[in-house]
Coordinates of C-alpha atoms in Angstrom, one line a residue:
Chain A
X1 CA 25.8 39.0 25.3
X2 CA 25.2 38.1 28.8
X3 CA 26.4 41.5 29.9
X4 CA 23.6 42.8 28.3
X5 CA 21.1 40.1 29.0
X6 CA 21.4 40.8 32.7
X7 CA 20.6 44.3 33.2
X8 CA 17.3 43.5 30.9
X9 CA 16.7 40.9 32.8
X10 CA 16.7 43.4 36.2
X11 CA 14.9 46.0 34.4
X12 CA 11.7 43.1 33.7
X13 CA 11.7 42.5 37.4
X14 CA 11.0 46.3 38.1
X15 CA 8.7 46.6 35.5
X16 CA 5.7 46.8 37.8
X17 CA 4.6 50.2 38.4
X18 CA 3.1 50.1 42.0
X19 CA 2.2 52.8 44.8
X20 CA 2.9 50.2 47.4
X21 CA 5.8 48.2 48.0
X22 CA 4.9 44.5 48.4
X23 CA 6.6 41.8 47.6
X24 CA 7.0 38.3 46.1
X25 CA 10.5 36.3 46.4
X26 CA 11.9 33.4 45.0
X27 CA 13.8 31.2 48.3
X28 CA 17.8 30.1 47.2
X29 CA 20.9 30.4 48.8
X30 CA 22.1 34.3 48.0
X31 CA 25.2 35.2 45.9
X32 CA 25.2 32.0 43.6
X33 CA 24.5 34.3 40.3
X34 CA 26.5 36.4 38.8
X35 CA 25.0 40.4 39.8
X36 CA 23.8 42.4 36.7
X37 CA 26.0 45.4 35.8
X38 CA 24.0 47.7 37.9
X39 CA 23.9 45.9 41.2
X40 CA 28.1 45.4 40.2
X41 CA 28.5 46.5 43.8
X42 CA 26.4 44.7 46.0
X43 CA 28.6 42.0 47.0
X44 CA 31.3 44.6 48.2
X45 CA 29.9 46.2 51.2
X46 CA 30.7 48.3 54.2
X47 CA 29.7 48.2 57.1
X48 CA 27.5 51.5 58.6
X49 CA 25.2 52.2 61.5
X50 CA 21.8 53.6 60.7
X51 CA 20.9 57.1 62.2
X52 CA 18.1 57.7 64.9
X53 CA 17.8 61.3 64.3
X54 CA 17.7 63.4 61.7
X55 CA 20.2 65.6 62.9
X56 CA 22.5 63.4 63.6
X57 CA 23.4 61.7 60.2
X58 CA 27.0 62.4 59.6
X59 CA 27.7 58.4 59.8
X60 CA 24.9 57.6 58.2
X61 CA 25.5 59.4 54.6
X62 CA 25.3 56.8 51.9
X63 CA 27.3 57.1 48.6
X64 CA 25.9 56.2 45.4
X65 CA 26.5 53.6 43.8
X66 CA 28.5 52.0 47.7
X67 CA 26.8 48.8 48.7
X68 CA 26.7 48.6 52.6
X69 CA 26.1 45.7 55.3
X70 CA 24.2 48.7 57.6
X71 CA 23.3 47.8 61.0
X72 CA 19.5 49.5 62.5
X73 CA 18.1 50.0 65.4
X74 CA 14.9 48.8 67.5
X75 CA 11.9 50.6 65.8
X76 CA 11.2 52.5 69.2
X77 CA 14.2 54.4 69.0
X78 CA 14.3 55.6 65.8
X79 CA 12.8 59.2 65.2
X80 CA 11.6 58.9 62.0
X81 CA 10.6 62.2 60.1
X82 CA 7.4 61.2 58.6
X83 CA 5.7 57.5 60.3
X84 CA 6.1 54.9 57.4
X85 CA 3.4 53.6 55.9
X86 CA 4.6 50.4 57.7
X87 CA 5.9 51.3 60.9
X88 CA 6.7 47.7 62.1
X89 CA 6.2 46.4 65.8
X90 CA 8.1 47.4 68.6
X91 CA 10.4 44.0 68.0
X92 CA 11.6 45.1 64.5
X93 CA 14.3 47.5 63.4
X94 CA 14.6 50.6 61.2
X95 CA 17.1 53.3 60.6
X96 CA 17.1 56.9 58.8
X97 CA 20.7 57.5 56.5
X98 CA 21.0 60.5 54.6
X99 CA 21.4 60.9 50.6
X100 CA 22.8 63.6 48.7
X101 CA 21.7 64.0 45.3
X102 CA 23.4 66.2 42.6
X103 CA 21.8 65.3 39.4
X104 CA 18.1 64.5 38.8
X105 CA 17.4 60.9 37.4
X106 CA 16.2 57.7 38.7
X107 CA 17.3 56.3 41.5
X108 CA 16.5 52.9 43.1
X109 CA 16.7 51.6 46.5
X110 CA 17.8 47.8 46.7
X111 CA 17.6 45.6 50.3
X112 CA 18.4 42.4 51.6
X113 CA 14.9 42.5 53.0
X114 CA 11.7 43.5 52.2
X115 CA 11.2 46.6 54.7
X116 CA 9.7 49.4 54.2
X117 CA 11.5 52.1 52.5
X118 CA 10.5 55.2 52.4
X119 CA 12.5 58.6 50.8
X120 CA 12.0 62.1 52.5
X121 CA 12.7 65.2 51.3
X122 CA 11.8 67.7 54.1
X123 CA 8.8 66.2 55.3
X124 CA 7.6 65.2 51.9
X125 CA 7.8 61.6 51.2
X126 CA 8.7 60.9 47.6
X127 CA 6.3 58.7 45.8
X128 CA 7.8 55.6 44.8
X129 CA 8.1 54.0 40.7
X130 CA 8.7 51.1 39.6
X131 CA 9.3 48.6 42.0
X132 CA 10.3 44.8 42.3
X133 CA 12.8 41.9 43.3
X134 CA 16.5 41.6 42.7
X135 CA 17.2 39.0 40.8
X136 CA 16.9 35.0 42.3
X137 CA 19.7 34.0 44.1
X138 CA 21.2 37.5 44.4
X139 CA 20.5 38.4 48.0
X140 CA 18.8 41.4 47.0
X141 CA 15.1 40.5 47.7
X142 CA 13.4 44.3 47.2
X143 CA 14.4 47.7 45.1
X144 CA 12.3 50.3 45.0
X145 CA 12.7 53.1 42.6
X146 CA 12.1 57.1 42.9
X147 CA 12.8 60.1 40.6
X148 CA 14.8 62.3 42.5
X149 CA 16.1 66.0 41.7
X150 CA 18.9 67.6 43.4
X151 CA 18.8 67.8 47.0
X152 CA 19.3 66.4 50.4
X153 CA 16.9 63.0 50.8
X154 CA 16.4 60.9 54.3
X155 CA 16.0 57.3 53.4
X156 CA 13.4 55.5 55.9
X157 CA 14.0 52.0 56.7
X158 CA 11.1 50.4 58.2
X159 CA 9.8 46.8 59.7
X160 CA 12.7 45.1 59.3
X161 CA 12.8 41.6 61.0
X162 CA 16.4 41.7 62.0
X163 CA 19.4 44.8 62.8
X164 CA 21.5 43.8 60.0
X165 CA 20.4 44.9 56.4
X166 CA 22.5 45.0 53.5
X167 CA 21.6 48.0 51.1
X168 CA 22.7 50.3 48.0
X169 CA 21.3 53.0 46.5
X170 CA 22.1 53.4 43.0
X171 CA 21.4 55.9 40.1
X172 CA 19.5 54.8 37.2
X173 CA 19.7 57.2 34.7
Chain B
X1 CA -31.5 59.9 108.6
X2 CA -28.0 60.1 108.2
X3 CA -27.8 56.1 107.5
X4 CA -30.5 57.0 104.8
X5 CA -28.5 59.4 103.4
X6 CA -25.3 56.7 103.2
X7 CA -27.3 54.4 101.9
X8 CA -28.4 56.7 99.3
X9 CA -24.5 57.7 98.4
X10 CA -23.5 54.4 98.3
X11 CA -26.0 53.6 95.7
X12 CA -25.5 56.6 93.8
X13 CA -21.5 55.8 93.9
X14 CA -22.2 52.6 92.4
X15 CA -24.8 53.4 90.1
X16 CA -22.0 55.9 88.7
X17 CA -19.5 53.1 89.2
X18 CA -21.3 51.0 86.9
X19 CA -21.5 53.3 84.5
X20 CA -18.4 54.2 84.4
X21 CA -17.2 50.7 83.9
X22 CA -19.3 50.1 80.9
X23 CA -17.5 50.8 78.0
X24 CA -19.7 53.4 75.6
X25 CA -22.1 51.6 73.1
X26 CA -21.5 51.0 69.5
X27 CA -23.9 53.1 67.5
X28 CA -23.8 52.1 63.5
X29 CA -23.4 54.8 60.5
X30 CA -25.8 52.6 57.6
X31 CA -27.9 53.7 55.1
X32 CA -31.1 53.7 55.2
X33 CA -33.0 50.1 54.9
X34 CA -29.3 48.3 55.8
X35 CA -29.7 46.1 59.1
X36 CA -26.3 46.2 61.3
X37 CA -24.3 42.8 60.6
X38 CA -24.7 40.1 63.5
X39 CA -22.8 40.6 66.4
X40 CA -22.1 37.3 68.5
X41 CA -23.7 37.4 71.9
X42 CA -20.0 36.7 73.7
X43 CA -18.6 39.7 71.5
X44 CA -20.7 42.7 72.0
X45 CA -19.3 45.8 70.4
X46 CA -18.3 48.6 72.3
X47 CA -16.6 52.6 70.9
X48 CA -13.7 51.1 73.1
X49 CA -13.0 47.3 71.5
X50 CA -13.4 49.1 68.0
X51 CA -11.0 51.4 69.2
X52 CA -8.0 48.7 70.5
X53 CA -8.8 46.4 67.2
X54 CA -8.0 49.0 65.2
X55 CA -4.8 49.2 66.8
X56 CA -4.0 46.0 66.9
X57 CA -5.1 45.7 63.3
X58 CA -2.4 48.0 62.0
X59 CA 0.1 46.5 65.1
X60 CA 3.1 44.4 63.4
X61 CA 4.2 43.3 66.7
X62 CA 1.2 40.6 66.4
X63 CA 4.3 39.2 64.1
X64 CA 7.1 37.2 65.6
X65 CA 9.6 39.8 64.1
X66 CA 7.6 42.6 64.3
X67 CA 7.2 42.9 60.2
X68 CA 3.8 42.1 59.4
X69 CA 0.5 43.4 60.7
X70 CA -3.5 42.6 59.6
X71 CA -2.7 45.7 57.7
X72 CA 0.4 44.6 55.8
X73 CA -1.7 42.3 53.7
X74 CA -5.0 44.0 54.2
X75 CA -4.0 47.6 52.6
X76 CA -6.7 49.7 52.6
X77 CA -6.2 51.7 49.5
X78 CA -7.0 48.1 47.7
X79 CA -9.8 47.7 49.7
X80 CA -8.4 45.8 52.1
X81 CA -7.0 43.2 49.6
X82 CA -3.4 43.2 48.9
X83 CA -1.5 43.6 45.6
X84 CA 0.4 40.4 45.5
X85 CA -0.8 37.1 44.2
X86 CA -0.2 35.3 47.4
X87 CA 1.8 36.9 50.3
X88 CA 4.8 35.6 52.0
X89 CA 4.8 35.0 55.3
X90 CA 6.9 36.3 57.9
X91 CA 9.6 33.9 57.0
X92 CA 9.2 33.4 53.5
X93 CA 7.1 30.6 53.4
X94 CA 4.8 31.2 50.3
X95 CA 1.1 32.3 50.4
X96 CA -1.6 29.8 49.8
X97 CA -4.3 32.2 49.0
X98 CA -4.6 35.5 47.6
X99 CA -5.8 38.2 50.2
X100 CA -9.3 39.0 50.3
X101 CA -10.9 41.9 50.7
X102 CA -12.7 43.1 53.6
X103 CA -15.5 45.4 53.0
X104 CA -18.7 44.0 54.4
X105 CA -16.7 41.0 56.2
X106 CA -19.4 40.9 59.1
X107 CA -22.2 40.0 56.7
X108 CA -20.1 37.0 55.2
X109 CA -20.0 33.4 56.4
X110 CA -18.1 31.3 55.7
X111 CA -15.0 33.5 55.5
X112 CA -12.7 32.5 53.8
X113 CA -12.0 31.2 50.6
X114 CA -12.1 26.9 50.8
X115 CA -12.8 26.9 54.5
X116 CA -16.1 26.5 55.7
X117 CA -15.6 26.0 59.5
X118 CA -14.1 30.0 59.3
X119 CA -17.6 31.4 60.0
X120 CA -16.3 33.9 62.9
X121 CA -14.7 36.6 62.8
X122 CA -13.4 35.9 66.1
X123 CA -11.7 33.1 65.4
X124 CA -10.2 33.5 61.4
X125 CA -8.3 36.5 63.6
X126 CA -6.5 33.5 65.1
X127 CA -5.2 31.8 61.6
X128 CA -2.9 34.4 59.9
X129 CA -1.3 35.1 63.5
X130 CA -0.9 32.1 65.3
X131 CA -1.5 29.6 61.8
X132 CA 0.8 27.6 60.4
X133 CA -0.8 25.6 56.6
X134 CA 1.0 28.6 55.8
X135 CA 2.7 30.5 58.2
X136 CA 1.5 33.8 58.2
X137 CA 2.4 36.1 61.1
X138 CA 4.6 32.9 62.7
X139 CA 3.0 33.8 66.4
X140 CA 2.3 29.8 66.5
X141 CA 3.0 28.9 70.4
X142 CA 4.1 32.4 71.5
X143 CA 0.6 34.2 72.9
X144 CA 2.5 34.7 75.8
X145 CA 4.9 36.7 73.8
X146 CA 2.1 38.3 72.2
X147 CA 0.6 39.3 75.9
X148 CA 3.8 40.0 77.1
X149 CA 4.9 42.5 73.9
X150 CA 1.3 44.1 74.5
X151 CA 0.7 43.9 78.3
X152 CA 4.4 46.2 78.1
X153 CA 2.5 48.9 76.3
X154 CA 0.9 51.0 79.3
X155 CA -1.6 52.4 77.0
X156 CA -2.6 49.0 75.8
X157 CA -2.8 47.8 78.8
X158 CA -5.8 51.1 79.2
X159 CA -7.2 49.9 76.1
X160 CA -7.8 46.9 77.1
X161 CA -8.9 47.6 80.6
X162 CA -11.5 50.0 78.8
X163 CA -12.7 46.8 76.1
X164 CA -12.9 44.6 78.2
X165 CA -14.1 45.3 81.5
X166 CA -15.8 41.5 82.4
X167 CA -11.9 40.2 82.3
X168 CA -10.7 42.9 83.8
X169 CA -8.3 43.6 80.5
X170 CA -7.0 41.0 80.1
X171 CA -4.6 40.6 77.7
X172 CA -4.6 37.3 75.9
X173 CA -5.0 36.3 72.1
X174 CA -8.8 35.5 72.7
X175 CA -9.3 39.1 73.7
X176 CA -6.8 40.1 70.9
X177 CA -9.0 38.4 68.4
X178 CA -12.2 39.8 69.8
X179 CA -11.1 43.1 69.8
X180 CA -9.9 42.3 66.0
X181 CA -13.0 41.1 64.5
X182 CA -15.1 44.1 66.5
X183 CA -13.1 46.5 64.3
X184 CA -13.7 44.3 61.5
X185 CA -17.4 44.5 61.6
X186 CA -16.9 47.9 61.6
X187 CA -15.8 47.7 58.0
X188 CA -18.5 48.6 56.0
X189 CA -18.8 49.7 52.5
X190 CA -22.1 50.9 51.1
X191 CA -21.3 54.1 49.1
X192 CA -20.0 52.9 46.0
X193 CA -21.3 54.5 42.7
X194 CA -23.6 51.9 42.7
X195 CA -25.3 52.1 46.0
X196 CA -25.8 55.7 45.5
X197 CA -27.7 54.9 42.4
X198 CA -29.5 52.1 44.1
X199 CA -30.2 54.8 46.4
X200 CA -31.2 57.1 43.7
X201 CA -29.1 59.8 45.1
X202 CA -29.0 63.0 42.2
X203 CA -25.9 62.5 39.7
X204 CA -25.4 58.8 40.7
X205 CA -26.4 57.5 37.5
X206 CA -23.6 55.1 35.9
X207 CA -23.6 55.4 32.6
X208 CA -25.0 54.0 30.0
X209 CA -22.3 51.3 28.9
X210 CA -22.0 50.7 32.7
X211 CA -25.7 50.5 32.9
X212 CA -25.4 47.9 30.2
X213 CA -23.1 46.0 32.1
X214 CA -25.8 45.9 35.0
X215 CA -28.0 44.4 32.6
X216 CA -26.0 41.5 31.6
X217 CA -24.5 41.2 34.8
X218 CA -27.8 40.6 36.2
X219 CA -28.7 37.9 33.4
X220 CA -25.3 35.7 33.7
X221 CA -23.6 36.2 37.0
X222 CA -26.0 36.8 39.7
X223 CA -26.6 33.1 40.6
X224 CA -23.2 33.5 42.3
X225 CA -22.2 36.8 42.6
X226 CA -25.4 37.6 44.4
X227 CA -26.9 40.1 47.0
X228 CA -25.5 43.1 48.6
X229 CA -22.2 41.9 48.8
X230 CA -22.3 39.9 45.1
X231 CA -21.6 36.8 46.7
X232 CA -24.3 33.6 47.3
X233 CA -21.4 32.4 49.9
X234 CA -21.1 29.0 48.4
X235 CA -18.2 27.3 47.2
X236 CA -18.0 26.5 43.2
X237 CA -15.7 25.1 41.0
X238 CA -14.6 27.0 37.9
X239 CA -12.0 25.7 35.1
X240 CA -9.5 27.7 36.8
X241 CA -10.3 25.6 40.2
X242 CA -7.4 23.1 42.2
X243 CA -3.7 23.3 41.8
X244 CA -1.6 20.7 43.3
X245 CA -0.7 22.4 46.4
X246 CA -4.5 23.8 46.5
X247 CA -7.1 21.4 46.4
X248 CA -10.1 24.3 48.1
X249 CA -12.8 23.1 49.8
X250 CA -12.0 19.1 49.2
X251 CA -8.9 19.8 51.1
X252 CA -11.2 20.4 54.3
X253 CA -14.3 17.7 53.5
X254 CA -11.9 15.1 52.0
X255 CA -14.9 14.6 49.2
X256 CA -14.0 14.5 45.4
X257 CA -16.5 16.2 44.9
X258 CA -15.3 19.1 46.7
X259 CA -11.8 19.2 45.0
X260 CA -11.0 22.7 43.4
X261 CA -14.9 24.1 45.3
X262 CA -14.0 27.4 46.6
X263 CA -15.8 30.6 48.2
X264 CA -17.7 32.9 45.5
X265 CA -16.2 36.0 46.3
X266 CA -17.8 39.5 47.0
X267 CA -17.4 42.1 44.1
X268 CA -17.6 45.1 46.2
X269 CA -14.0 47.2 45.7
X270 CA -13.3 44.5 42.7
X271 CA -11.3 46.8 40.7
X272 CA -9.1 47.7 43.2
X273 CA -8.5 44.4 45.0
X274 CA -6.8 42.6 41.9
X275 CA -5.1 40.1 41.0
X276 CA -7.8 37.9 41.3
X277 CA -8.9 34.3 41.6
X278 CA -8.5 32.1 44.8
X279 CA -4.6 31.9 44.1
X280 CA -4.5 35.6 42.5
X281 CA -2.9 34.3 38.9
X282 CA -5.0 36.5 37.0
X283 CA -4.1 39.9 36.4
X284 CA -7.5 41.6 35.5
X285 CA -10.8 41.7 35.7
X286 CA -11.3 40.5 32.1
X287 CA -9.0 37.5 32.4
X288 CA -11.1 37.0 35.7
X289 CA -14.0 37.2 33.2
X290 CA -13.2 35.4 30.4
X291 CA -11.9 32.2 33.3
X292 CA -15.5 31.5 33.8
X293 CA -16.2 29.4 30.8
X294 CA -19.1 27.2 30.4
X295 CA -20.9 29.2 33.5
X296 CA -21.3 31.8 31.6
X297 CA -21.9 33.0 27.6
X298 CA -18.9 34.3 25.5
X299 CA -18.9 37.8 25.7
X300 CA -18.4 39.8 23.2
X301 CA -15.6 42.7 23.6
X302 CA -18.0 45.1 23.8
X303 CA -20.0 43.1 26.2
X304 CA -17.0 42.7 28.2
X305 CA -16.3 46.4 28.4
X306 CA -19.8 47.1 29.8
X307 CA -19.1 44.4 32.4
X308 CA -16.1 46.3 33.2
X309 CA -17.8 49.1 33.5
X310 CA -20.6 48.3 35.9
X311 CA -18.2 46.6 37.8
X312 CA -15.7 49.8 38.5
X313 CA -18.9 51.4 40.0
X314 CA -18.7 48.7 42.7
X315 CA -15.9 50.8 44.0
X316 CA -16.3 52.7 47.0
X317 CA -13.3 55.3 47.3
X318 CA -14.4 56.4 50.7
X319 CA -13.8 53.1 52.3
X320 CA -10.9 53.0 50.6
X321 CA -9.6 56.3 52.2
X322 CA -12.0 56.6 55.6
X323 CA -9.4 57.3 58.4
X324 CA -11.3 55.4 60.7
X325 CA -10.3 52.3 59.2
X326 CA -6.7 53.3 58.9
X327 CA -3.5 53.5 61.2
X328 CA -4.4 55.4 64.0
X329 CA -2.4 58.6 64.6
X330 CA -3.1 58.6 68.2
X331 CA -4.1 56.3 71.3
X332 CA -4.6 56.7 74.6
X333 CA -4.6 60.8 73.4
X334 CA -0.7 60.5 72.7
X335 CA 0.5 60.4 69.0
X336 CA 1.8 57.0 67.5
X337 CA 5.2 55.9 66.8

């Protein structure tokens, strides 16, 4: 019954349907609850560098569904393909990653932070769904969702306060 | 004749010189009949301050870790009011009030919600960056950081040279804040559905339920929400008033009296500035509504609606979407970030 209580109780945190992504957190020590089904793999993550440049993102190709502890760079050196809405000062980090996607669905972006995420397709940024917290006490504090069809996506991390950002991208439905 | 004609030079060299210096005047866009907002004597506006606060508004490196900006709470596209109840700060610590809105700020005093010794612009810049009952941008006891971080920028350090050409452009947080609350004044909103109708500009009439709305607006809700800006810019106390971490204006006069008094706000850009209330708990407009009890009558659902109505004509898209007031693309004639 829990098993099925938790991914509820995820899905009521990304129940508001918002253009922009701010946030509200609860403050507790991460990784003292159990993770709900589909954040299963947040607490096993590798380790990857975020790409600068778009064409060089052959390190920086997330796998569905593979949570990673990913390590960005100072804002001023990333060349992002379309300026984030948030761009963050020249003191904070971002990164670019690619994403490969086969199916259409739902897909949802979850951080350790709350920076700015944006997802590019070309130079068309994707308009975000449903968005919210992770669940208290889960160390993921922000997950953004985005109905994606088949294709070749840049994920934009933005304004982040430190270089080390745990993230997994995950499909939905 | 020749020391005539150097004397001449020399004062045409310095007649150009001077203006040269001086930054180009501000010249207002209003309506018709709407007097320019008061500009303080030791923070004339100039095309060039405008120019570096804007910047500096949507600059998150007025944030100890370079996360937050003016803009990151103050989104535009809500009219300068932010979607959450109460925001964060940069380190988690939780909001005490929710983000208000900005259209019109100039005309307002006092300016914030339960503190009446905000009455310039000037200086509320200082709270959310350098503040710390909450922290906010966490800049407490690092404006040398702050000049440092900006003073590294060559074309701030134009910017400022251009705003402020008395200090020589300087860069400190009292010229930060200046520059902050000229670009502030500059945030003006008078073209909502409603002004145009005011205006009696052709196909501006609301209609009638909204019209309605007006009517009993008018009746129950103009002793507070009055004037342009539908606020009398006195602090009330509603059922919905102090919490136990937020005691409003008491917290500030130490009166009783006081406790749970806070700031009438401005309706302008109301539906797209929710949640609302001084600690943003309520949702929408008609909980808003139906929280002031006892000040005003029971309205009926239809009653509400029209209420609704007139007040979603208060909204005034282009403000909301002027690219003036938003990131700039460019500065010093080189694209940003």
């Amino acid at each position: 019954m829990l098993r099925l209580l938790a991914p509820a109780l995820a899905l009521t945190l990304l129940a508001q349907p918002l253009a922009a992504q701010e946030h509200e957190h609860a403050t507790c020590e991460a990784g003292t609850v159990a993770l709900p089904a589909d954040l299963a793999g947040w607490n096993d993550r590798q380790p990857m560098n975020a790409g600068t440049r778009e064409n060089r993102l052959e390190t920086a190709a997330l796998v569905l569904g593979q949570a990673y502890d990913t390590t960005l760079s100072r804002t001023p050196d990333v060349r992002y393909i379309v300026r984030p809405e948030k761009p963050g000062g020249s003191v904070s980090y971002g990164g670019i990653f690619a994403l490969d996607v086969t199916e259409a669905g739902t897909y949802r972006v979850a951080l350790g932070s709350a920076a700015w995420i944006d997802v590019v397709r070309g130079e068309t940024v994707i308009q975000s769904g449903k968005f919210g917290h992770g669940p208290d006490c889960t160390g993921v504090r922000k997950m953004v969702e985005f109905a994606l069809e088949p294709g070749r996506y840049v994920i934009q991390i933005a304004a982040n306060g430190q270089a080390d950002l745990p993230l997994l991208v995950s499909r939905l439905n | 004749m020749r020391g005539v004609t150097a004397a001449l030079l020399a004062l045409s060299a310095l007649i150009v010189g001077t203006a040269a210096s001086r930054p180009a005047e501000w010249r207002w866009n209003l309506p018709e009949g709407v007097a320019p907002p008061p500009v303080p004597a030791d923070n004339p506006m100039s095309v060039a301050k405008v120019e570096l606060g804007r910047r500096l508004f949507h600059d998150a490196d007025l944030s100890i870790d370079g996360t937050m900006s003016c803009a990151t709470c103050h989104s535009q596209r809500r009219g300068f009011a932010d979607r959450t109840s109460t925001r964060p700060g940069v380190h988690g610590d939780p909001g005490k009030h929710n983000v208000p809105g900005l259209a019109n700020v100039a005309y307002l005093t006092p300016l914030t919600w339960a503190d009446p010794r905000q009455t310039r612009l000037q200086e509320q810049a200082l709270v959310p960056v350098f503040g710390d009952h909450p922290v906010e941008m966490g800049m407490k006891g690092q404006e040398a950081e702050l000049a440092r971080r900006l003073g590294g920028d060559r074309c701030y350090r134009r910017m400022f040279r251009a705003a402020f050409p008395e200090t020589r452009g300087r860069i400190d947080a009292e010229a930060v804040a200046k520059a902050l609350a000229a670009f502030q004044r500059t945030m003006l909103s008078f073209n909502s559905a409603y002004d145009r109708y005011r205006r009696g500009e052709s196909g501006a009439a609301p209609s009638s339920e909204a019209l309605a709305g007006e009517g009993l607006f008018t009746r129950h809700c103009t002793a507070c929400h009055a004037g342009e800006n539908f606020t009398d810019q006195r602090f009330h106390a509603l059922s919905h008033g102090a919490t136990a971490t937020d005691g409003g204006l008491g917290e500030i006069t130490g009166l009783t009296e006081d406790h749970g008094r806070f700031r009438t706000p401005g309706l302008r850009n109301v539906a797209l500035s929710g949640p609302y209330f001084h600690d943003g708990s309520l949702e929408t407009i008609a909980e808003a509504i139906a929280q002031h009890g006892g000040t005003v009558p029971a309205f009926s659902e239809v009653e509400r609606d029209a209420l609704l109505a007139f007040l979603d004509t208060l909204t005034d898209q282009d403000f909301a979407s002027n690219q003036s007031f938003g990131y700039p693309e460019k500065a010093c004639g080189k694209p940003l970030l």
